[in-house]
Amino acid sequence: MPPPPKPKPPLKMFIALNSIRNTTFAVEDDFFYYEVVTRFWNPNITKIIQHDFEVRELTLRAEIEGLHSPAPRVRFGGEKGEWVPASQFVKFDPDSQGGTFATASGIEFTWKLVKRRWQLVRADDPEQKVIDFRPYKRHGLVFRMSQHAYLEVKPESEVTDAFDRIIASYLLVERKRRAARPTDKIKLLSTRAIYATVWNK
């Protein structure tokens, strides 16, 4: 009887920058390549664009409106998509900084913090980890980056087919985590004051 096939090695999806408004998520051969971009002329909209280098095609997969606002919204599928509150897309855990969301096929996943690092697990099986966040490393802790942060991804279609929603949900939970830090609370309060001024005009 032949031995069972070896499991596929995990994908490494590298995150180019520490920014959640402008960065890229890409594997080494760029087969999966997603750009997160916030244009300076439209700073309230953060777009998630998939690059297909084989056919030289760009596809808008998702948009987040007001990523740093008190009540961001999200939509998928370009202009034909429907804007929904971020809190409707990601069911944030009131007792932690994670949250649960559903893919287009209806599979639910949960982001959770384990030793201050993000993990994505099946909502119906918290022990089944599908993504593990690996933080960036620096030379001597304070010098230039020696290794980019990356997501260690289980190479299954239920995960890779849902990268648009996975990335969008990651940006939302990471934004919430950063806002909870003391240095970022001041920034968040300033942002809320700006939005309040605009809305009250």
Coordinates of C-alpha atoms in Angstrom, one line a residue:
M1 CA 0.0 0.0 0.0
P2 CA 1.6 3.3 -1.0
P3 CA 2.2 5.9 1.7
P4 CA -0.3 8.7 2.0
P5 CA 0.7 11.9 0.0
K6 CA 2.7 14.4 1.9
P7 CA 0.7 17.6 2.9
K8 CA 1.6 20.6 0.8
P9 CA 3.9 23.1 2.5
P10 CA 2.3 26.3 3.7
L11 CA 2.3 29.4 1.5
K12 CA 4.2 32.4 2.7
M13 CA 2.2 35.6 1.9
F14 CA 4.6 38.4 2.6
I15 CA 3.3 41.8 3.8
A16 CA 5.5 44.5 2.2
L17 CA 4.8 47.4 4.7
N18 CA 3.6 47.9 8.2
S19 CA 0.9 50.3 6.9
I20 CA -2.7 49.0 6.8
R21 CA -3.6 51.6 4.2
N22 CA -0.9 51.0 1.6
T23 CA 0.9 47.7 1.3
T24 CA 0.9 44.4 -0.6
F25 CA 0.2 40.8 0.3
A26 CA 2.1 38.4 -2.1
V27 CA 3.6 35.0 -2.2
E28 CA 7.2 34.6 -3.5
D29 CA 6.2 33.8 -7.1
D30 CA 3.5 36.5 -7.2
F31 CA 0.9 33.9 -8.1
F32 CA -1.2 35.4 -5.3
Y33 CA -0.7 39.2 -5.3
Y34 CA -3.0 41.7 -3.6
E35 CA -2.3 45.4 -3.4
V36 CA -3.8 47.5 -0.6
V37 CA -3.9 51.1 -1.7
T38 CA -5.4 54.4 -0.4
R39 CA -5.0 57.2 -3.0
F40 CA -4.0 60.6 -1.7
W41 CA -6.8 62.2 -3.7
N42 CA -9.4 59.9 -2.1
P43 CA -8.0 59.1 1.4
N44 CA -11.3 57.8 2.7
I45 CA -11.3 54.7 0.4
T46 CA -8.9 51.8 0.8
K47 CA -8.9 49.4 -2.1
I48 CA -7.8 45.8 -2.3
I49 CA -6.7 45.0 -5.9
Q50 CA -5.7 41.6 -7.2
H51 CA -2.9 41.5 -9.7
D52 CA -2.8 38.7 -12.3
F53 CA 0.6 39.0 -13.9
E54 CA 0.1 36.2 -16.3
V55 CA -2.7 38.0 -18.1
R56 CA -1.6 41.5 -17.0
E57 CA -5.0 42.1 -15.4
L58 CA -6.0 44.1 -12.3
T59 CA -9.3 43.3 -10.5
L60 CA -10.8 45.4 -7.7
R61 CA -11.8 42.8 -5.1
A62 CA -12.8 44.9 -2.1
E63 CA -13.1 48.4 -0.7
I64 CA -13.1 49.8 2.8
E65 CA -14.6 53.2 3.4
G66 CA -13.3 55.1 6.4
L67 CA -10.8 52.5 7.6
H68 CA -9.7 54.7 10.5
S69 CA -13.2 56.2 11.2
P70 CA -15.5 55.2 14.1
A71 CA -17.8 53.2 11.7
P72 CA -16.0 51.9 8.6
R73 CA -17.9 50.2 5.8
V74 CA -16.9 47.5 3.3
R75 CA -18.0 46.2 0.0
F76 CA -16.9 43.4 -2.4
G77 CA -17.2 43.1 -6.1
G78 CA -16.5 46.6 -7.3
E79 CA -19.1 49.3 -7.9
K80 CA -21.8 46.7 -8.2
G81 CA -21.2 45.6 -4.6
E82 CA -23.3 46.8 -1.7
W83 CA -21.7 48.8 1.1
V84 CA -22.3 47.2 4.5
P85 CA -21.0 48.2 8.0
A86 CA -17.7 46.6 8.9
S87 CA -19.3 45.4 12.1
Q88 CA -21.8 43.4 9.9
F89 CA -19.1 41.8 7.8
V90 CA -16.8 41.1 10.8
K91 CA -18.5 40.1 14.1
F92 CA -16.0 41.6 16.4
D93 CA -15.5 39.8 19.7
P94 CA -16.4 42.3 22.5
D95 CA -14.0 40.5 24.9
S96 CA -11.0 40.5 22.6
Q97 CA -9.6 42.2 19.5
G98 CA -10.5 39.4 17.1
G99 CA -13.6 38.7 15.1
T100 CA -15.5 36.2 12.9
F101 CA -16.4 36.6 9.2
A102 CA -17.9 34.5 6.4
T103 CA -16.4 33.9 3.0
A104 CA -18.5 34.1 -0.2
S105 CA -19.1 30.3 0.1
G106 CA -20.4 30.7 3.6
I107 CA -17.4 29.2 5.5
E108 CA -16.8 31.1 8.8
F109 CA -13.3 31.9 10.0
T110 CA -12.2 33.7 13.2
W111 CA -9.2 35.9 13.8
K112 CA -7.8 35.6 17.3
L113 CA -4.7 36.8 19.0
V114 CA -2.3 34.2 20.4
K115 CA 0.7 35.6 22.2
R116 CA 0.0 38.9 20.5
R117 CA 0.1 37.3 17.0
W118 CA -2.9 36.9 14.7
Q119 CA -4.1 33.4 13.9
L120 CA -7.0 32.6 11.6
V121 CA -9.0 29.5 12.5
R122 CA -12.2 27.7 11.4
A123 CA -15.0 29.1 13.5
D124 CA -16.5 25.6 13.9
D125 CA -13.1 24.2 14.9
P126 CA -10.9 26.7 16.8
E127 CA -8.0 24.2 16.8
Q128 CA -7.9 24.1 13.0
K129 CA -5.5 26.9 12.2
V130 CA -5.4 28.0 8.5
I131 CA -3.3 31.2 8.8
D132 CA -0.5 32.2 11.2
F133 CA 0.9 35.7 11.3
R134 CA 4.7 35.9 11.5
P135 CA 6.0 39.4 12.5
Y136 CA 8.8 41.2 10.8
K137 CA 12.3 41.1 12.1
R138 CA 15.0 43.8 12.3
H139 CA 18.8 43.8 12.4
G140 CA 19.6 44.5 16.1
L141 CA 16.0 45.2 16.9
V142 CA 16.2 48.9 15.8
F143 CA 17.9 48.9 12.4
R144 CA 16.5 48.1 8.9
M145 CA 14.1 45.2 8.4
S146 CA 15.8 41.8 8.0
Q147 CA 12.6 39.9 7.2
H148 CA 9.2 41.1 6.2
A149 CA 6.1 40.1 8.1
Y150 CA 4.1 37.3 6.4
L151 CA 1.1 35.1 6.7
E152 CA 1.8 31.4 6.8
V153 CA -1.2 30.1 4.9
K154 CA -2.6 26.6 4.6
P155 CA -2.8 26.0 0.9
E156 CA -6.4 24.9 0.6
S157 CA -8.9 26.4 -1.8
E158 CA -11.4 27.4 0.9
V159 CA -8.6 29.8 2.1
T160 CA -6.9 30.9 -1.2
D161 CA -10.3 31.5 -2.9
A162 CA -11.2 33.9 -0.1
F163 CA -8.1 36.0 0.1
D164 CA -10.1 39.2 -0.7
R165 CA -12.3 38.7 2.4
I166 CA -9.4 37.4 4.5
I167 CA -7.3 40.5 3.7
A168 CA -10.2 42.9 4.3
S169 CA -11.0 41.3 7.6
Y170 CA -7.4 41.3 8.6
L171 CA -7.1 45.1 8.0
L172 CA -10.2 45.7 10.1
V173 CA -9.2 43.6 13.1
E174 CA -5.6 44.9 12.9
R175 CA -6.9 48.5 12.8
K176 CA -9.0 47.7 15.9
R177 CA -5.9 46.2 17.6
R178 CA -3.8 49.2 16.9
A179 CA -6.5 51.6 18.0
A180 CA -6.4 49.9 21.4
R181 CA -2.8 50.8 21.9
P182 CA -2.2 53.9 24.1
T183 CA -0.2 55.8 21.4
D184 CA -2.9 55.1 18.8
K185 CA -5.8 56.1 21.0
I186 CA -4.7 59.7 20.6
K187 CA -4.6 59.4 16.8
L188 CA -8.0 57.7 16.8
L189 CA -9.5 60.5 18.9
S190 CA -8.1 63.1 16.6
T191 CA -9.5 61.2 13.6
R192 CA -12.9 61.0 15.2
A193 CA -12.8 64.8 15.9
I194 CA -12.1 65.4 12.2
Y195 CA -15.0 63.1 11.1
A196 CA -17.3 64.8 13.6
T197 CA -16.4 68.2 12.3
V198 CA -17.1 67.1 8.7
W199 CA -20.4 65.3 9.5
N200 CA -21.7 68.3 11.5
K201 CA -21.2 70.7 8.6

